[in-house]
Amino acid sequence: MSTDPQAPAPLGTGAAAAPPPRSTLETMREEWTARIKERESSDWLSPMLVKELRQGMRGKLFASAFQLVQAAMLFTVFISMTAGSQADPFFWVILAVPLVLIIPLNGFGSVYAELRTGTIELVFLTRLSALRIVAGKWVALMAQASIFACSVLPYAVLRYFLSSGTDIIAELLFLMYLVLGCGLFTAIGVALSPIESRWLRPILLIGAIIGLCMMLISFTSMLAYSAWGTGGGGSSYDNLGTSLLYIAIYYPASLLLALELSATQIAPIAENHATRKRLLGWTVLGVGTLAALFTTHVPPAASLMPAFILLGIIFLDALCEEQTCVPSVYVPFVRYGILGRLASWFLAPGWVSGLVYTTVTYVAAIALCIGAVVAHVALGGDWVKASALEELQSIDSITSISLLLTALYGSLIFPLALLKIAMPRLRMVFAGFIIIYLISPFFSLVLAAFQMLSDIQVVGAVLICFCPPTMLSVGLFESNIPVDLRPVCIVFSLVANGMFLAALAFRGYQAARDIRRAEEIAGQIIAGEGKPLEPLAPVAGRPVYKPESNPHPHPGINAPAADAAPASRTPPPHPSYNPAPAGADSGASAPSSSTPPA
């Protein structure tokens, strides 16, 4: 029998054999399974989403609205049994009230409630970014909207069996449009929610409703050319694909822009949200132009109108940004060298780069729109007609369009130039824009007064050119400006825009120097990455820490010598304590101070 200890033990004797080694895949699977079992389902969601869902679902507003909607739906079902399809308007009005009114208004006060109660600082302690905070609020509100939409599906199916004229497919599509509209309205409400001004909030709410109606009108015009074939040409599948293409391009862009606008107002200055918004504008313009080129049965002006509205919002936001030269914001740009520094003049936060971005993008948008029109004419678009082409090439049409374009660009930079010259330290720049836009149309009365005097009619037209918002409001009605005065107005509008740009360049010179200094500091930050920190300069009155002579783990504290006796742990006596003298009677009481010992 072998006595070698290294020899394997025979089968059935000795210790049990070692288990076979597990693969790395099995180990990772067991670890992830253990993590999933340990964590709750709510831990996988955003903390802000969980908080808003719990507060929203337990709130009285949601519970009351949900119960009222269910009761109203039962009432409409009973009406459908007798009136048939005549009860359809009541069904959709009842559903539209919570989706289009209650939930968007709840989003209009979501972030404002956090700012008013002062709990926004506690939310930022969770290390959530501003975009994740507002996105969590929007998703929570849309979850409530989804509950409303899903709760009415049984009633929609029941109405299909009760009334013969009900088209279930059309009703489901209309329900989808309601939910999408609710998402857009709620995102706009969340975007306006951080504004704390009491007089500015209702004005912006009304303006948002008007702008949204304009976008819906332009989108409806696109659907009129695509889905219903108003422009002619194209099969039903092509028209449906065109409609879905427009929804896929502009709807997510609108949602993202609204959430970014809300996040910008509550984010710290070290967070850069300007780059994403401006890149979004370029993306929408490029993708929208490509879609306009491939959809020849839709006019480019109709297909690009939502893109122009989104770009206008981005332009105003870029021009109203405060110029804060934080070096950490410029680190990503400086890291890419000359190209990154060049991109910072378009994408970095601040009104200086916003002015450059607005000017370049505005010219590019006009060029792309003209190129799309030329391409449609060359390809023989379905909407192109001989009479429309001749009207487009006429002198009156060219002068009118040129005047509107110059006045529109002047309307963007005129309020900024006026505020930077008159009130350079104003922080609420956006409020100044709103006030100027509200006051400017009243100056059109000056043009009306000068038009009464035919001898000095040219003087009135020239004066209006130096107030572009007024010129824009007047130029929208071609009859207000005579044909022979339009070339003169175009020339003086270009001169006025040049004066505004010169004033902004003068005010932006100091800001450009601050930007250059921030880029230099950002370069130093990049050069110091991965290097050990240099020791701080000695401070007067504090000992200098030397690691080779002081082995104590805490700098600035002198460690005891190696041969010194250990210090006693007995605390020092109180100053009022006076022990008895030697030889005194132990039973005698010690003299006490007037102040009792602590």
PDB file of N, CA and C in Angstrom, residues 492-543:
ATOM      1  N   PHE A 492     -32.605 100.112 -44.661  1.00  0.00           N
ATOM      2  CA  PHE A 492     -32.467 100.675 -43.327  1.00  0.00           C
ATOM      3  C   PHE A 492     -32.594  99.601 -42.244  1.00  0.00           C
ATOM      4  N   SER A 493     -33.328  98.536 -42.504  1.00  0.00           N
ATOM      5  CA  SER A 493     -33.381  97.427 -41.541  1.00  0.00           C
ATOM      6  C   SER A 493     -32.019  96.739 -41.431  1.00  0.00           C
ATOM      7  N   LEU A 494     -31.335  96.567 -42.560  1.00  0.00           N
ATOM      8  CA  LEU A 494     -29.989  95.994 -42.521  1.00  0.00           C
ATOM      9  C   LEU A 494     -29.014  96.924 -41.784  1.00  0.00           C
ATOM     10  N   VAL A 495     -29.151  98.236 -42.003  1.00  0.00           N
ATOM     11  CA  VAL A 495     -28.294  99.189 -41.279  1.00  0.00           C
ATOM     12  C   VAL A 495     -28.566  99.120 -39.776  1.00  0.00           C
ATOM     13  N   ALA A 496     -29.832  99.054 -39.402  1.00  0.00           N
ATOM     14  CA  ALA A 496     -30.176  98.969 -37.982  1.00  0.00           C
ATOM     15  C   ALA A 496     -29.642  97.680 -37.358  1.00  0.00           C
ATOM     16  N   ASN A 497     -29.753  96.548 -38.067  1.00  0.00           N
ATOM     17  CA  ASN A 497     -29.215  95.294 -37.537  1.00  0.00           C
ATOM     18  C   ASN A 497     -27.702  95.367 -37.374  1.00  0.00           C
ATOM     19  N   GLY A 498     -27.019  96.022 -38.313  1.00  0.00           N
ATOM     20  CA  GLY A 498     -25.584  96.202 -38.164  1.00  0.00           C
ATOM     21  C   GLY A 498     -25.229  97.043 -36.955  1.00  0.00           C
ATOM     22  N   MET A 499     -26.013  98.069 -36.660  1.00  0.00           N
ATOM     23  CA  MET A 499     -25.777  98.889 -35.469  1.00  0.00           C
ATOM     24  C   MET A 499     -26.003  98.077 -34.196  1.00  0.00           C
ATOM     25  N   PHE A 500     -27.014  97.250 -34.189  1.00  0.00           N
ATOM     26  CA  PHE A 500     -27.271  96.407 -33.012  1.00  0.00           C
ATOM     27  C   PHE A 500     -26.124  95.425 -32.788  1.00  0.00           C
ATOM     28  N   LEU A 501     -25.620  94.812 -33.858  1.00  0.00           N
ATOM     29  CA  LEU A 501     -24.499  93.882 -33.723  1.00  0.00           C
ATOM     30  C   LEU A 501     -23.239  94.594 -33.247  1.00  0.00           C
ATOM     31  N   ALA A 502     -23.000  95.832 -33.723  1.00  0.00           N
ATOM     32  CA  ALA A 502     -21.832  96.579 -33.269  1.00  0.00           C
ATOM     33  C   ALA A 502     -21.927  96.896 -31.778  1.00  0.00           C
ATOM     34  N   ALA A 503     -23.114  97.273 -31.311  1.00  0.00           N
ATOM     35  CA  ALA A 503     -23.291  97.544 -29.882  1.00  0.00           C
ATOM     36  C   ALA A 503     -23.066  96.280 -29.049  1.00  0.00           C
ATOM     37  N   LEU A 504     -23.557  95.144 -29.524  1.00  0.00           N
ATOM     38  CA  LEU A 504     -23.355  93.894 -28.786  1.00  0.00           C
ATOM     39  C   LEU A 504     -21.893  93.464 -28.817  1.00  0.00           C
ATOM     40  N   ALA A 505     -21.193  93.707 -29.929  1.00  0.00           N
ATOM     41  CA  ALA A 505     -19.759  93.391 -29.985  1.00  0.00           C
ATOM     42  C   ALA A 505     -18.975  94.245 -28.999  1.00  0.00           C
ATOM     43  N   PHE A 506     -19.370  95.498 -28.823  1.00  0.00           N
ATOM     44  CA  PHE A 506     -18.707  96.375 -27.860  1.00  0.00           C
ATOM     45  C   PHE A 506     -18.923  95.871 -26.439  1.00  0.00           C
ATOM     46  N   ARG A 507     -20.138  95.464 -26.125  1.00  0.00           N
ATOM     47  CA  ARG A 507     -20.415  94.958 -24.777  1.00  0.00           C
ATOM     48  C   ARG A 507     -19.838  93.573 -24.556  1.00  0.00           C
ATOM     49  N   GLY A 508     -19.663  92.803 -25.611  1.00  0.00           N
ATOM     50  CA  GLY A 508     -19.141  91.455 -25.453  1.00  0.00           C
ATOM     51  C   GLY A 508     -17.636  91.347 -25.455  1.00  0.00           C
ATOM     52  N   TYR A 509     -16.933  92.482 -25.625  1.00  0.00           N
ATOM     53  CA  TYR A 509     -15.466  92.430 -25.650  1.00  0.00           C
ATOM     54  C   TYR A 509     -14.914  91.999 -24.291  1.00  0.00           C
ATOM     55  N   GLN A 510     -15.432  92.593 -23.215  1.00  0.00           N
ATOM     56  CA  GLN A 510     -14.966  92.209 -21.882  1.00  0.00           C
ATOM     57  C   GLN A 510     -15.345  90.764 -21.570  1.00  0.00           C
ATOM     58  N   ALA A 511     -16.533  90.351 -21.991  1.00  0.00           N
ATOM     59  CA  ALA A 511     -16.940  88.957 -21.765  1.00  0.00           C
ATOM     60  C   ALA A 511     -16.045  87.996 -22.529  1.00  0.00           C
ATOM     61  N   ALA A 512     -15.584  88.391 -23.721  1.00  0.00           N
ATOM     62  CA  ALA A 512     -14.675  87.530 -24.480  1.00  0.00           C
ATOM     63  C   ALA A 512     -13.339  87.369 -23.751  1.00  0.00           C
ATOM     64  N   ARG A 513     -12.862  88.423 -23.093  1.00  0.00           N
ATOM     65  CA  ARG A 513     -11.629  88.310 -22.311  1.00  0.00           C
ATOM     66  C   ARG A 513     -11.817  87.362 -21.131  1.00  0.00           C
ATOM     67  N   ASP A 514     -12.962  87.419 -20.480  1.00  0.00           N
ATOM     68  CA  ASP A 514     -13.238  86.493 -19.375  1.00  0.00           C
ATOM     69  C   ASP A 514     -13.333  85.055 -19.880  1.00  0.00           C
ATOM     70  N   ILE A 515     -13.891  84.868 -21.059  1.00  0.00           N
ATOM     71  CA  ILE A 515     -13.963  83.515 -21.629  1.00  0.00           C
ATOM     72  C   ILE A 515     -12.567  82.977 -21.917  1.00  0.00           C
ATOM     73  N   ARG A 516     -11.691  83.830 -22.455  1.00  0.00           N
ATOM     74  CA  ARG A 516     -10.328  83.394 -22.735  1.00  0.00           C
ATOM     75  C   ARG A 516      -9.596  83.020 -21.442  1.00  0.00           C
ATOM     76  N   ARG A 517      -9.816  83.784 -20.383  1.00  0.00           N
ATOM     77  CA  ARG A 517      -9.196  83.463 -19.094  1.00  0.00           C
ATOM     78  C   ARG A 517      -9.736  82.142 -18.555  1.00  0.00           C
ATOM     79  N   ALA A 518     -11.054  81.899 -18.702  1.00  0.00           N
ATOM     80  CA  ALA A 518     -11.623  80.627 -18.248  1.00  0.00           C
ATOM     81  C   ALA A 518     -11.058  79.452 -19.042  1.00  0.00           C
ATOM     82  N   GLU A 519     -10.824  79.639 -20.327  1.00  0.00           N
ATOM     83  CA  GLU A 519     -10.223  78.571 -21.132  1.00  0.00           C
ATOM     84  C   GLU A 519      -8.779  78.304 -20.706  1.00  0.00           C
ATOM     85  N   GLU A 520      -8.032  79.338 -20.327  1.00  0.00           N
ATOM     86  CA  GLU A 520      -6.667  79.125 -19.837  1.00  0.00           C
ATOM     87  C   GLU A 520      -6.670  78.325 -18.536  1.00  0.00           C
ATOM     88  N   ILE A 521      -7.576  78.650 -17.633  1.00  0.00           N
ATOM     89  CA  ILE A 521      -7.675  77.895 -16.380  1.00  0.00           C
ATOM     90  C   ILE A 521      -8.118  76.460 -16.666  1.00  0.00           C
ATOM     91  N   ALA A 522      -9.026  76.281 -17.626  1.00  0.00           N
ATOM     92  CA  ALA A 522      -9.442  74.927 -17.995  1.00  0.00           C
ATOM     93  C   ALA A 522      -8.274  74.126 -18.549  1.00  0.00           C
ATOM     94  N   GLY A 523      -7.399  74.790 -19.337  1.00  0.00           N
ATOM     95  CA  GLY A 523      -6.195  74.101 -19.815  1.00  0.00           C
ATOM     96  C   GLY A 523      -5.275  73.697 -18.684  1.00  0.00           C
ATOM     97  N   GLN A 524      -5.147  74.526 -17.655  1.00  0.00           N
ATOM     98  CA  GLN A 524      -4.340  74.159 -16.498  1.00  0.00           C
ATOM     99  C   GLN A 524      -4.954  72.986 -15.735  1.00  0.00           C
ATOM    100  N   ILE A 525      -6.287  72.962 -15.673  1.00  0.00           N
ATOM    101  CA  ILE A 525      -6.952  71.832 -15.011  1.00  0.00           C
ATOM    102  C   ILE A 525      -6.673  70.540 -15.763  1.00  0.00           C
ATOM    103  N   ILE A 526      -6.737  70.594 -17.099  1.00  0.00           N
ATOM    104  CA  ILE A 526      -6.469  69.389 -17.895  1.00  0.00           C
ATOM    105  C   ILE A 526      -5.007  68.965 -17.750  1.00  0.00           C
ATOM    106  N   ALA A 527      -4.085  69.935 -17.726  1.00  0.00           N
ATOM    107  CA  ALA A 527      -2.672  69.595 -17.587  1.00  0.00           C
ATOM    108  C   ALA A 527      -2.354  68.998 -16.225  1.00  0.00           C
ATOM    109  N   GLY A 528      -3.136  69.343 -15.200  1.00  0.00           N
ATOM    110  CA  GLY A 528      -2.877  68.823 -13.861  1.00  0.00           C
ATOM    111  C   GLY A 528      -3.601  67.549 -13.539  1.00  0.00           C
ATOM    112  N   GLU A 529      -4.357  66.983 -14.483  1.00  0.00           N
ATOM    113  CA  GLU A 529      -5.055  65.722 -14.215  1.00  0.00           C
ATOM    114  C   GLU A 529      -4.063  64.572 -14.110  1.00  0.00           C
ATOM    115  N   GLY A 530      -4.226  63.757 -13.074  1.00  0.00           N
ATOM    116  CA  GLY A 530      -3.363  62.601 -12.867  1.00  0.00           C
ATOM    117  C   GLY A 530      -2.062  62.900 -12.155  1.00  0.00           C
ATOM    118  N   LYS A 531      -1.795  64.155 -11.826  1.00  0.00           N
ATOM    119  CA  LYS A 531      -0.569  64.515 -11.119  1.00  0.00           C
ATOM    120  C   LYS A 531      -0.873  64.698  -9.644  1.00  0.00           C
ATOM    121  N   PRO A 532       0.116  64.401  -8.760  1.00  0.00           N
ATOM    122  CA  PRO A 532      -0.128  64.609  -7.325  1.00  0.00           C
ATOM    123  C   PRO A 532      -0.265  66.092  -7.016  1.00  0.00           C
ATOM    124  N   LEU A 533      -1.072  66.374  -6.028  1.00  0.00           N
ATOM    125  CA  LEU A 533      -1.293  67.755  -5.646  1.00  0.00           C
ATOM    126  C   LEU A 533      -0.052  68.326  -4.966  1.00  0.00           C
ATOM    127  N   GLU A 534       0.262  69.567  -5.266  1.00  0.00           N
ATOM    128  CA  GLU A 534       1.397  70.229  -4.645  1.00  0.00           C
ATOM    129  C   GLU A 534       1.041  70.613  -3.216  1.00  0.00           C
ATOM    130  N   PRO A 535       2.040  70.599  -2.282  1.00  0.00           N
ATOM    131  CA  PRO A 535       1.753  70.987  -0.894  1.00  0.00           C
ATOM    132  C   PRO A 535       1.376  72.448  -0.814  1.00  0.00           C
ATOM    133  N   LEU A 536       0.496  72.745   0.106  1.00  0.00           N
ATOM    134  CA  LEU A 536       0.052  74.110   0.275  1.00  0.00           C
ATOM    135  C   LEU A 536       1.147  74.949   0.924  1.00  0.00           C
ATOM    136  N   ALA A 537       1.111  76.233   0.704  1.00  0.00           N
ATOM    137  CA  ALA A 537       2.077  77.145   1.310  1.00  0.00           C
ATOM    138  C   ALA A 537       1.839  77.216   2.807  1.00  0.00           C
ATOM    139  N   PRO A 538       2.909  77.363   3.619  1.00  0.00           N
ATOM    140  CA  PRO A 538       2.735  77.416   5.080  1.00  0.00           C
ATOM    141  C   PRO A 538       1.953  78.644   5.493  1.00  0.00           C
ATOM    142  N   VAL A 539       1.116  78.457   6.507  1.00  0.00           N
ATOM    143  CA  VAL A 539       0.297  79.530   7.047  1.00  0.00           C
ATOM    144  C   VAL A 539       0.925  80.025   8.329  1.00  0.00           C
ATOM    145  N   ALA A 540       0.939  81.319   8.514  1.00  0.00           N
ATOM    146  CA  ALA A 540       1.543  81.902   9.704  1.00  0.00           C
ATOM    147  C   ALA A 540       0.811  81.441  10.949  1.00  0.00           C
ATOM    148  N   GLY A 541       1.598  80.990  11.953  1.00  0.00           N
ATOM    149  CA  GLY A 541       1.020  80.540  13.211  1.00  0.00           C
ATOM    150  C   GLY A 541       0.717  79.070  13.256  1.00  0.00           C
ATOM    151  N   ARG A 542       0.964  78.330  12.174  1.00  0.00           N
ATOM    152  CA  ARG A 542       0.699  76.889  12.147  1.00  0.00           C
ATOM    153  C   ARG A 542       1.986  76.145  11.859  1.00  0.00           C
ATOM    154  N   PRO A 543       2.214  75.030  12.558  1.00  0.00           N
ATOM    155  CA  PRO A 543       3.446  74.263  12.297  1.00  0.00           C
ATOM    156  C   PRO A 543       3.390  73.596  10.933  1.00  0.00           C
TER     157      PRO A 543
END
